[in-house]
Coordinates of C-alpha atoms in Angstrom, one line a residue:
Chain A
M249 CA 62.7 3.7 -41.1
P250 CA 63.1 7.3 -39.3
T251 CA 65.8 7.0 -36.6
L252 CA 64.0 7.1 -33.5
E253 CA 61.5 3.8 -34.6
R254 CA 64.9 1.8 -35.7
F255 CA 66.5 2.6 -32.7
Q256 CA 63.8 1.7 -30.4
Q257 CA 63.1 -1.5 -31.7
Q258 CA 66.6 -2.3 -31.7
T259 CA 67.1 -1.7 -28.2
S260 CA 63.6 -3.3 -27.3
D261 CA 65.1 -6.8 -29.3
A262 CA 68.4 -5.9 -27.3
L263 CA 66.9 -5.9 -23.9
L264 CA 64.9 -8.9 -24.2
D265 CA 67.5 -11.4 -25.7
S266 CA 71.4 -10.6 -24.4
A267 CA 72.5 -12.5 -27.3
T268 CA 70.9 -9.2 -29.7
A269 CA 73.7 -6.9 -30.2
C270 CA 73.1 -3.6 -28.9
P271 CA 71.2 -1.0 -31.7
E272 CA 73.7 0.3 -34.3
A273 CA 73.4 3.9 -33.0
V274 CA 75.1 3.2 -30.1
S275 CA 78.7 5.0 -30.1
G276 CA 82.4 3.9 -28.3
D277 CA 84.3 0.6 -28.1
K278 CA 82.5 -0.3 -24.7
R279 CA 79.2 -0.2 -26.6
E280 CA 78.0 -3.5 -24.9
R281 CA 79.2 -2.9 -21.3
R282 CA 77.5 0.4 -21.7
F283 CA 74.2 -0.6 -22.7
D284 CA 74.6 -3.5 -20.6
V285 CA 73.2 -1.1 -17.8
Y286 CA 70.0 -0.9 -19.4
R287 CA 69.9 -4.6 -19.5
N288 CA 70.8 -4.9 -15.8
N289 CA 68.6 -1.9 -14.6
R290 CA 65.5 -3.6 -16.1
A291 CA 66.1 -7.3 -14.8
V292 CA 66.8 -5.8 -11.1
S293 CA 63.7 -3.3 -11.4
L294 CA 61.3 -6.2 -12.4
I295 CA 62.8 -8.7 -10.3
E296 CA 62.3 -6.8 -7.5
N297 CA 59.1 -6.3 -8.4
L298 CA 58.1 -9.7 -8.1
Q299 CA 60.3 -10.5 -4.9
A300 CA 57.9 -7.9 -3.2
L301 CA 55.0 -9.7 -4.8
Y302 CA 55.8 -13.1 -3.9
P303 CA 57.9 -13.1 -0.6
A304 CA 56.4 -16.7 0.7
V305 CA 57.1 -17.9 -3.2
A306 CA 60.7 -16.9 -2.7
R307 CA 61.0 -18.4 0.9
L308 CA 59.6 -21.8 0.1
V309 CA 61.8 -22.2 -3.2
G310 CA 65.0 -20.8 -1.8
Q311 CA 66.2 -17.5 -3.1
E312 CA 68.4 -18.5 -5.8
F313 CA 65.9 -20.5 -7.4
F314 CA 63.8 -17.8 -7.1
T315 CA 65.5 -15.3 -9.0
A316 CA 66.6 -17.9 -11.7
A317 CA 62.7 -18.1 -12.0
A318 CA 61.7 -14.6 -12.1
R319 CA 64.6 -14.0 -14.4
A320 CA 63.4 -16.4 -16.8
Y321 CA 60.0 -14.7 -16.4
I322 CA 60.6 -11.3 -17.0
D323 CA 61.8 -12.5 -21.0
A324 CA 58.8 -15.2 -21.5
H325 CA 55.7 -12.4 -19.7
P326 CA 57.6 -9.3 -20.0
P327 CA 55.0 -6.4 -18.3
T328 CA 52.5 -4.8 -20.7
G329 CA 52.5 -1.7 -19.0
P330 CA 54.2 0.7 -16.5
V331 CA 51.8 0.0 -13.8
M332 CA 54.0 -2.7 -11.3
A333 CA 50.8 -3.7 -9.3
E334 CA 49.7 -5.4 -12.4
F335 CA 52.9 -7.1 -13.3
G336 CA 53.4 -10.8 -12.8
E337 CA 49.9 -12.7 -12.5
A338 CA 51.3 -15.5 -14.3
F339 CA 54.2 -16.2 -12.5
G340 CA 52.6 -18.9 -9.9
D341 CA 51.5 -20.7 -13.3
F342 CA 55.6 -20.1 -14.6
I343 CA 57.4 -21.0 -11.5
A344 CA 55.2 -23.9 -11.1
A345 CA 55.8 -25.5 -14.2
L346 CA 59.6 -25.2 -14.1
S347 CA 61.4 -28.4 -13.6
G348 CA 62.9 -27.7 -10.1
A349 CA 59.8 -27.0 -9.0
K350 CA 58.3 -30.5 -9.4
S351 CA 58.5 -31.4 -5.6
I352 CA 56.3 -28.7 -4.4
P353 CA 53.2 -29.1 -6.3
Y354 CA 51.7 -26.9 -3.9
I355 CA 53.6 -23.8 -5.0
R356 CA 51.2 -22.3 -8.2
D357 CA 48.3 -22.1 -5.0
V358 CA 50.3 -20.4 -2.8
A359 CA 51.7 -17.9 -5.5
R360 CA 47.7 -17.2 -6.2
I361 CA 47.2 -16.7 -2.5
E362 CA 49.7 -13.9 -3.1
W363 CA 48.6 -12.3 -6.4
C364 CA 45.2 -12.1 -4.8
R365 CA 46.6 -10.3 -1.4
N366 CA 48.0 -8.0 -3.9
A367 CA 44.9 -7.5 -5.8
A368 CA 42.6 -7.0 -2.7
Y369 CA 44.9 -4.6 -1.5
N370 CA 44.7 -2.6 -4.6
A371 CA 40.7 -3.2 -5.2
S372 CA 38.5 -0.4 -4.9
D373 CA 37.2 1.4 -1.5
A374 CA 33.3 -0.2 -0.3
P375 CA 32.0 -0.6 2.8
V376 CA 31.9 -3.9 4.4
L377 CA 28.1 -5.4 4.9
S378 CA 28.0 -6.1 9.0
L379 CA 25.7 -8.7 10.3
E380 CA 24.1 -6.4 12.3
A381 CA 22.6 -4.8 8.5
L382 CA 21.5 -8.1 7.7
A383 CA 19.5 -8.4 11.2
S384 CA 18.0 -5.0 10.5
V385 CA 16.0 -6.4 7.4
P386 CA 12.3 -8.9 8.5
P387 CA 13.8 -12.6 9.3
D388 CA 11.2 -13.9 6.6
T389 CA 12.4 -11.7 3.9
L390 CA 16.0 -13.2 4.7
P391 CA 16.5 -16.6 2.4
E392 CA 15.0 -13.8 -0.5
L393 CA 18.3 -11.6 -0.3
R394 CA 21.2 -11.5 -2.4
L395 CA 24.7 -10.1 -1.3
D396 CA 26.9 -8.2 -3.3
P397 CA 30.5 -9.5 -3.1
H398 CA 33.2 -6.7 -1.3
P399 CA 35.4 -5.8 -4.7
A400 CA 38.2 -7.4 -2.3
L401 CA 37.0 -10.7 -1.8
H402 CA 39.1 -13.0 -4.0
T403 CA 38.7 -17.0 -3.1
V404 CA 41.4 -19.7 -4.0
T405 CA 40.7 -23.9 -4.4
S406 CA 43.7 -26.0 -3.6
R407 CA 44.3 -29.5 -3.7
W408 CA 47.0 -28.4 -1.0
P409 CA 47.0 -26.8 2.6
S410 CA 48.0 -24.0 0.6
G411 CA 46.7 -21.4 3.1
S412 CA 48.7 -23.1 5.8
I413 CA 51.4 -23.4 4.1
W414 CA 51.3 -19.6 3.1
A415 CA 50.7 -18.8 6.7
A416 CA 53.8 -20.9 7.8
T417 CA 56.1 -18.4 5.8
Q418 CA 54.7 -15.8 7.8
R419 CA 56.5 -17.2 10.7
P420 CA 60.0 -15.3 12.1
A421 CA 63.1 -16.9 10.2
G422 CA 64.8 -19.4 12.4
T423 CA 61.2 -20.7 14.0
D424 CA 60.1 -24.2 13.6
A425 CA 57.5 -24.6 10.7
P426 CA 54.0 -26.0 12.3
A427 CA 53.3 -29.1 11.5
V428 CA 50.8 -29.2 8.0
D429 CA 48.8 -32.6 7.0
M430 CA 49.8 -32.2 3.0
R431 CA 46.9 -34.7 2.4
T432 CA 44.1 -32.2 2.9
G433 CA 43.0 -29.5 0.4
E434 CA 41.9 -26.3 1.8
Q435 CA 39.8 -23.4 0.6
I436 CA 40.9 -19.5 0.9
A437 CA 39.1 -16.7 1.2
I438 CA 41.2 -12.8 0.8
T439 CA 39.5 -10.1 2.2
R440 CA 40.3 -6.4 3.2
P441 CA 37.9 -5.6 5.5
A442 CA 40.3 -2.2 6.1
W443 CA 43.1 -1.5 4.3
D444 CA 45.4 -4.9 4.9
A445 CA 44.4 -8.0 3.3
D446 CA 43.7 -11.3 5.2
V447 CA 44.2 -14.9 4.6
H448 CA 41.5 -16.9 5.9
I449 CA 41.1 -20.7 5.7
L450 CA 37.5 -22.1 5.2
T451 CA 35.8 -25.2 5.7
Q452 CA 34.6 -26.8 2.7
Q453 CA 31.2 -26.0 3.5
S454 CA 31.4 -22.7 4.4
A455 CA 33.2 -22.3 0.8
Q456 CA 30.6 -23.8 -1.1
F457 CA 28.3 -21.6 0.4
L458 CA 29.9 -18.5 -0.2
H459 CA 30.8 -19.6 -3.4
A460 CA 27.1 -19.9 -4.2
L461 CA 26.2 -16.4 -2.9
T462 CA 29.3 -14.3 -4.6
Q463 CA 27.5 -16.0 -8.0
G464 CA 24.1 -14.5 -7.2
S465 CA 22.2 -17.0 -5.6
T466 CA 19.9 -16.2 -2.9
I467 CA 20.9 -16.6 0.9
G468 CA 17.8 -19.2 0.7
D469 CA 19.2 -21.1 -2.7
A470 CA 22.5 -20.9 -1.3
A471 CA 21.5 -22.7 1.7
A472 CA 19.7 -25.1 0.0
S473 CA 22.1 -26.6 -2.2
Q474 CA 24.4 -27.5 1.2
L475 CA 21.0 -28.8 2.6
D476 CA 20.7 -31.5 -0.3
L477 CA 24.6 -32.2 0.6
D478 CA 24.0 -32.5 4.3
P479 CA 20.8 -32.5 6.0
A480 CA 22.0 -31.2 8.7
F481 CA 23.6 -27.6 7.5
D482 CA 22.7 -25.2 9.7
A483 CA 23.3 -21.8 7.4
G484 CA 23.2 -19.4 10.3
P485 CA 26.8 -19.9 11.4
H486 CA 28.2 -20.1 7.9
L487 CA 26.5 -16.5 7.3
V488 CA 27.7 -14.9 10.7
H489 CA 31.2 -16.3 9.7
V490 CA 31.1 -15.0 6.1
L491 CA 29.8 -11.6 6.7
S492 CA 32.5 -11.5 9.6
L493 CA 35.4 -11.8 7.3
G494 CA 34.3 -8.7 5.0
A495 CA 33.2 -10.6 2.2
F496 CA 30.1 -8.8 1.5
T497 CA 29.5 -4.7 0.6
A498 CA 25.6 -4.5 0.5
I499 CA 22.4 -6.2 0.1
A500 CA 21.5 -6.5 -3.3
Q501 CA 19.6 -3.6 -4.6
T502 CA 17.1 -6.2 -6.8
L503 CA 15.3 -8.4 -4.3
T504 CA 13.4 -10.3 -7.0
A505 CA 14.3 -13.6 -7.5
D506 CA 15.1 -14.4 -11.2
P507 CA 14.1 -17.7 -11.8
T508 CA 16.1 -18.5 -14.5
A509 CA 19.4 -18.5 -12.1
T510 CA 20.6 -21.5 -10.5
P511 CA 22.8 -21.9 -7.9
Q512 CA 26.4 -22.8 -8.6
V513 CA 28.2 -24.8 -6.3
S514 CA 32.2 -25.7 -6.8
P515 CA 32.7 -29.4 -6.8
Chain B
M111 CA 47.5 41.1 -25.6
P112 CA 49.6 40.4 -22.5
V113 CA 49.7 36.1 -22.2
T114 CA 49.6 35.1 -18.6
T115 CA 52.2 32.4 -18.5
P116 CA 51.1 30.0 -15.4
P117 CA 54.1 29.2 -13.1
I118 CA 56.3 25.8 -13.6
T119 CA 55.8 24.9 -10.4
R120 CA 53.7 25.7 -7.1
L121 CA 56.1 23.7 -4.9
P122 CA 57.3 26.0 -1.8
Q123 CA 61.1 26.7 -1.9
R124 CA 61.9 24.0 0.2
A125 CA 63.6 20.4 0.6
G126 CA 61.4 17.5 0.3
V127 CA 61.6 13.7 0.2
C128 CA 60.2 10.7 -1.7
F129 CA 57.2 9.6 0.4
K130 CA 57.7 5.4 1.1
H131 CA 55.0 3.3 2.6
Q132 CA 57.9 2.2 4.8
H133 CA 57.6 5.6 6.9
Y134 CA 54.2 6.0 6.6
D135 CA 53.6 5.1 10.4
G136 CA 56.3 7.3 11.6
I137 CA 55.4 10.4 9.7
V138 CA 52.0 10.2 10.9
Q139 CA 53.1 9.5 14.7
D140 CA 56.0 12.5 14.6
Q141 CA 54.5 14.7 11.3
P142 CA 57.8 15.8 10.7
D143 CA 58.6 19.5 9.4
V144 CA 59.2 18.5 5.4
G145 CA 58.9 20.9 2.5
W146 CA 57.1 18.3 0.2
F147 CA 56.8 14.6 -0.8
E148 CA 56.9 13.6 -4.2
V149 CA 55.3 10.3 -5.0
H150 CA 55.9 7.8 -8.1
A151 CA 52.4 8.3 -10.2
E152 CA 52.6 4.7 -11.1
N153 CA 52.5 3.5 -7.4
Y154 CA 48.7 5.1 -7.5
L155 CA 46.7 3.7 -9.9
G156 CA 45.0 1.0 -8.3
A157 CA 41.2 1.0 -7.8
G158 CA 41.7 2.1 -4.2
G159 CA 42.7 0.9 -0.7
K160 CA 45.8 2.0 1.4
P161 CA 47.9 3.6 -1.2
F162 CA 45.3 6.5 -1.4
Q163 CA 44.4 6.3 1.6
M164 CA 48.1 6.9 2.6
L165 CA 48.3 9.6 -0.2
S166 CA 45.8 11.4 0.8
W167 CA 46.9 11.8 4.1
I168 CA 49.8 13.5 2.9
R169 CA 48.3 15.2 0.4
E170 CA 46.2 17.0 3.3
R171 CA 49.6 18.1 5.4
Y172 CA 51.8 18.7 3.1
A173 CA 52.6 19.9 -0.5
L174 CA 52.9 17.2 -2.9
S175 CA 54.4 16.5 -6.1
I176 CA 53.5 13.8 -8.4
H177 CA 56.2 12.2 -10.9
G178 CA 55.7 9.9 -13.8
V179 CA 58.1 7.1 -14.7
G180 CA 56.1 5.8 -17.3
L181 CA 54.6 7.7 -19.9
S182 CA 57.2 7.1 -22.3
I183 CA 57.2 10.3 -23.4
G184 CA 60.2 9.6 -25.8
S185 CA 58.2 6.7 -27.4
H186 CA 58.0 7.1 -31.5
N187 CA 54.9 5.4 -31.7
G188 CA 52.7 7.8 -29.3
L189 CA 51.8 8.1 -26.2
D190 CA 49.4 5.4 -24.4
A191 CA 46.5 7.2 -24.0
N192 CA 45.0 4.5 -21.6
H193 CA 47.9 5.3 -19.4
L194 CA 47.6 9.2 -19.9
A195 CA 44.2 9.0 -18.8
R196 CA 44.7 7.3 -15.9
V197 CA 47.3 9.8 -14.7
A198 CA 45.5 12.6 -15.7
A199 CA 43.1 11.3 -13.2
L200 CA 45.3 10.7 -10.2
V201 CA 46.3 14.2 -11.1
E202 CA 42.7 15.6 -10.7
R203 CA 41.9 13.5 -7.8
F204 CA 45.4 14.7 -5.9
E205 CA 45.6 18.2 -7.2
P206 CA 49.6 18.1 -6.9
H207 CA 51.5 21.2 -6.9
S208 CA 54.0 19.8 -9.6
F209 CA 54.0 17.2 -11.8
S210 CA 57.3 15.7 -14.1
E211 CA 58.1 13.1 -16.3
H212 CA 61.6 12.3 -18.3
L213 CA 63.5 13.0 -21.2
A214 CA 63.1 9.2 -22.0
W215 CA 61.1 6.0 -22.9
S216 CA 60.1 3.1 -21.7
T217 CA 57.6 1.6 -23.6
H218 CA 57.6 0.0 -26.9
D219 CA 54.9 -2.4 -29.2
N220 CA 52.8 -2.9 -25.4
R221 CA 56.3 -4.0 -23.5
F222 CA 57.4 -1.7 -20.6
Y223 CA 61.0 -1.8 -20.1
S224 CA 60.7 -0.5 -16.4
D225 CA 63.7 1.6 -17.3
L226 CA 64.4 5.3 -18.3
L227 CA 66.0 4.1 -21.7
P228 CA 67.7 6.8 -23.6
V229 CA 66.8 8.7 -26.8
P230 CA 69.1 10.1 -29.9
Y231 CA 69.1 14.1 -29.9
N232 CA 68.1 15.0 -32.8
R233 CA 65.0 16.9 -34.4
E234 CA 62.9 14.1 -35.0
T235 CA 63.2 13.3 -31.2
E236 CA 62.5 17.0 -30.7
D237 CA 59.7 16.9 -32.7
T238 CA 58.2 13.8 -31.2
V239 CA 58.9 15.1 -27.7
C240 CA 57.4 18.2 -28.1
A241 CA 54.1 16.8 -29.1
H242 CA 54.2 14.5 -26.7
I243 CA 54.3 17.3 -24.1
N244 CA 51.9 19.3 -25.8
Q245 CA 49.4 16.3 -25.7
V246 CA 50.2 16.0 -21.6
Q247 CA 50.1 19.4 -20.7
D248 CA 46.4 19.7 -22.6
T249 CA 45.8 16.4 -21.0
L250 CA 46.3 17.7 -17.5
K251 CA 45.6 21.3 -17.8
R252 CA 49.1 22.1 -16.5
P253 CA 52.9 22.9 -17.4
M254 CA 54.9 19.7 -16.7
L255 CA 58.7 19.6 -15.7
L256 CA 60.8 17.4 -17.9
E257 CA 63.6 15.8 -16.3
N258 CA 67.5 15.5 -17.7
P259 CA 68.7 11.7 -18.0
S260 CA 71.3 10.0 -16.7
N261 CA 73.8 8.7 -20.0
Y262 CA 75.5 5.6 -20.2
L263 CA 76.5 6.1 -23.9
S264 CA 75.9 8.2 -26.4
L265 CA 74.5 7.6 -30.1
N266 CA 75.9 8.6 -33.4
T267 CA 72.1 9.8 -34.4
S268 CA 72.7 12.7 -32.5
T269 CA 72.6 16.1 -33.8
L270 CA 72.4 18.2 -30.8
S271 CA 73.6 18.6 -27.6
E272 CA 71.3 17.5 -24.7
A273 CA 71.2 21.2 -23.3
E274 CA 70.6 22.4 -26.9
L275 CA 67.7 19.9 -27.4
L276 CA 66.3 20.6 -23.7
N277 CA 66.0 24.3 -24.5
N278 CA 64.3 23.5 -27.8
I279 CA 61.6 21.6 -26.2
V280 CA 61.3 24.4 -23.1
R281 CA 60.9 27.3 -26.0
R282 CA 58.6 25.3 -27.8
T283 CA 55.8 23.8 -25.4
G284 CA 56.5 26.1 -22.0
C285 CA 57.3 23.1 -20.0
G286 CA 59.8 23.8 -17.1
L287 CA 62.6 21.2 -16.3
L288 CA 63.4 19.4 -13.3
L289 CA 67.2 19.3 -13.0
D290 CA 68.4 16.0 -11.5
V291 CA 71.9 17.2 -10.4
N292 CA 73.0 13.4 -9.7
N293 CA 71.8 12.9 -13.6
V294 CA 74.1 15.6 -14.3
Y295 CA 77.4 14.7 -12.2
I296 CA 76.8 10.7 -13.5
S297 CA 76.5 12.0 -17.2
A298 CA 79.0 14.3 -17.5
R299 CA 81.4 11.3 -15.8
N300 CA 80.1 8.9 -18.1
I301 CA 79.9 11.2 -21.5
G302 CA 83.1 13.1 -20.5
Y303 CA 82.0 16.4 -20.2
S304 CA 81.3 19.4 -17.8
A305 CA 78.6 19.3 -15.6
E306 CA 79.2 23.2 -14.5
D307 CA 79.0 24.0 -18.5
Y308 CA 76.1 21.7 -18.6
I309 CA 73.9 23.6 -16.1
R310 CA 75.1 26.9 -17.3
S311 CA 74.1 26.2 -20.9
L312 CA 70.3 25.5 -19.7
P313 CA 67.4 27.6 -19.3
T314 CA 68.0 28.5 -15.6
D315 CA 64.8 30.5 -15.0
R316 CA 62.6 27.2 -16.2
I317 CA 64.0 24.9 -13.7
G318 CA 60.9 24.6 -11.4
E319 CA 62.8 21.4 -9.3
M320 CA 65.7 19.7 -8.7
H321 CA 66.7 16.0 -7.7
L322 CA 69.2 15.0 -5.7
A323 CA 69.9 11.4 -4.9
G324 CA 72.7 8.5 -4.6
H325 CA 74.6 6.5 -7.1
L326 CA 77.0 3.2 -7.4
V327 CA 80.2 3.6 -9.1
D328 CA 81.2 0.5 -11.0
D329 CA 84.3 -0.1 -11.5
A330 CA 84.4 -3.6 -12.8
D331 CA 86.4 -2.3 -15.8
P332 CA 88.4 -0.1 -14.1
A333 CA 89.8 1.2 -17.6
D334 CA 86.1 2.3 -17.9
P335 CA 84.5 3.1 -14.5
L336 CA 80.4 3.7 -15.1
L337 CA 78.4 5.9 -12.3
I338 CA 75.1 3.9 -12.1
D339 CA 71.8 6.0 -11.2
T340 CA 71.0 3.5 -8.5
H341 CA 69.1 5.8 -5.7
D342 CA 69.9 3.4 -2.7
R343 CA 72.3 5.4 -1.0
A344 CA 73.0 8.6 0.4
V345 CA 73.8 11.8 -2.0
C346 CA 78.0 11.5 -2.5
D347 CA 79.7 15.1 -1.7
D348 CA 80.5 15.5 -5.2
V349 CA 77.2 16.1 -5.7
W350 CA 76.6 18.1 -3.1
A351 CA 79.1 20.7 -4.6
L352 CA 77.3 20.7 -7.5
Y353 CA 74.4 21.1 -6.3
A354 CA 75.8 24.3 -4.5
F355 CA 76.7 25.2 -8.0
A356 CA 73.4 24.5 -9.8
L357 CA 71.4 26.7 -6.4
E358 CA 74.3 29.6 -7.3
T359 CA 73.7 29.2 -10.9
C360 CA 69.7 28.9 -11.3
G361 CA 68.6 30.4 -8.0
A362 CA 66.7 28.8 -4.9
T363 CA 64.4 25.8 -6.7
P364 CA 62.1 23.3 -4.4
T365 CA 64.8 20.1 -4.0
L366 CA 64.1 16.5 -3.5
I367 CA 66.2 13.7 -2.0
E368 CA 65.4 10.6 -4.2
W369 CA 65.9 7.4 -2.4
D370 CA 64.0 4.3 -4.0
S371 CA 65.8 0.9 -3.1
N372 CA 67.7 -0.2 0.3
L373 CA 65.5 2.4 1.9
P374 CA 66.9 3.9 5.1
E375 CA 65.3 4.8 8.2
W376 CA 63.2 8.1 8.5
A377 CA 66.6 9.9 10.2
E378 CA 69.0 8.9 7.7
L379 CA 66.8 10.5 4.7
A380 CA 65.4 13.5 7.0
A381 CA 69.6 14.3 7.8
D382 CA 70.1 14.5 3.9
M383 CA 66.8 16.7 3.4
Q384 CA 68.1 19.1 6.1
R385 CA 71.2 19.3 4.3
A386 CA 69.9 20.4 1.2
E387 CA 67.7 22.8 3.1
S388 CA 70.5 24.1 4.5
L389 CA 72.2 25.1 1.1
L390 CA 68.6 26.0 0.1
N391 CA 68.0 28.4 2.5
P392 CA 70.6 29.2 4.3
S393 CA 69.6 32.7 6.3
E394 CA 66.7 30.5 7.6
T395 CA 69.1 27.4 8.8
V396 CA 71.3 28.1 11.6
R397 CA 74.9 27.9 10.4
C398 CA 76.6 26.4 13.2
A399 CA 78.8 24.3 10.5
N400 CA 80.4 27.3 9.3
A401 CA 80.7 29.4 12.4

């Protein structure tokens, strides 16, 4: 094996497993201490990235536990490329599976909110579909319209009040946490109408209506699905609400309804 | 037929600073006199959003250097073509005044190690690095600058000195060098050689940029103190002195203050930048300190 390949393989092995000796080509009598600089640089750099990505998780689990979890994560799920905005998506699942996190079952969904904020922050630029633009179409054609989701739109469905818990982590240190009813689940939408990602807690009906629209249902079909569940459902205010969040970018170009498409409503 | 060599850098002969998002609002408000800004390519490879909006604002008003930290030029198994294509698209979009990367590797078998890892200094590395630099320069359609690493160890598979290797690479590829003065200081102390001799043995007419940064002295083992390239504090006096020597040896060169972690207020960063500017362009700076 050529020297460069052998050295890079041995370096990789020694970086991912601290029990593996440093590469045989390293000279000197303090070779492990010298090589430790690279082990440490790698860990510090990747843990700092996770810390910047998941500040709410860090606040909820405490710094010591967070750092230990991050240190384990970077060995179990090392990054596959050099773009740090794309590293760490599985951290929520990873930390939620640790025995030390069993008492905070909502941690996975709070992490999901933080990952979606990161994804929304870096999503492609697109205009936000305004209520005015929708109001300018003839009212009788409105039920036939489909809407294109904004590229920054993400949704999280949680059995826990994860949106409220995330919001509570945003308060200044030293202030009291607001009361949160831990028995209620929440539907969360993340949007980026301008440059910064916003987190919104939706009602169940708004979330289901939004979900149907993002799956390609016409406005009429999305409303009909909700009417089946609640005869008093009025689509107007829900449509105004999700548009005001910046959930959509445009009216879909194809106005012809697809007869094979069925509205998909989350349970 | 004479061959026109493209200039290795279009950066102004001034001091610049790394652009950090924490400083953006203040920069927009005050529009400070800064020679140029440098950013890491890998922080601007998303699909869109605020990072591009901020970088566009900077690029419209200041000269810009894009500094890659993830191309892994020293990888034995080739460059990641997808990553190179993304960097090329960024370079095409922002048309920076300089593009630079490192004599190092960071990726192996689809694992990114988030550090600038060492290469042995020998013919095999020279051939590998030259092929990769040619590929980068062909893809970006411009010459690049190659940065000297900070060294913490020596490899017994090295048969050349670092300066010999850099001379050979510059001659074979036409690339320029990014002389990181802090890295020279760190390497010279950690490995045990003369920083001044090292600088003197480089192709000094091919240095297109210099870097200055702060480092940590790790004396956990008093018998073997190690200097660590942390970029988390002000430039130390010894590195300022070596910078003055480098300017004397290589001539005036665009110079960056790097500060990547434990970020200071803008004023502290600007103070280091102004100190570099006063050494780089002494005749244009009020020399009250020496009066």
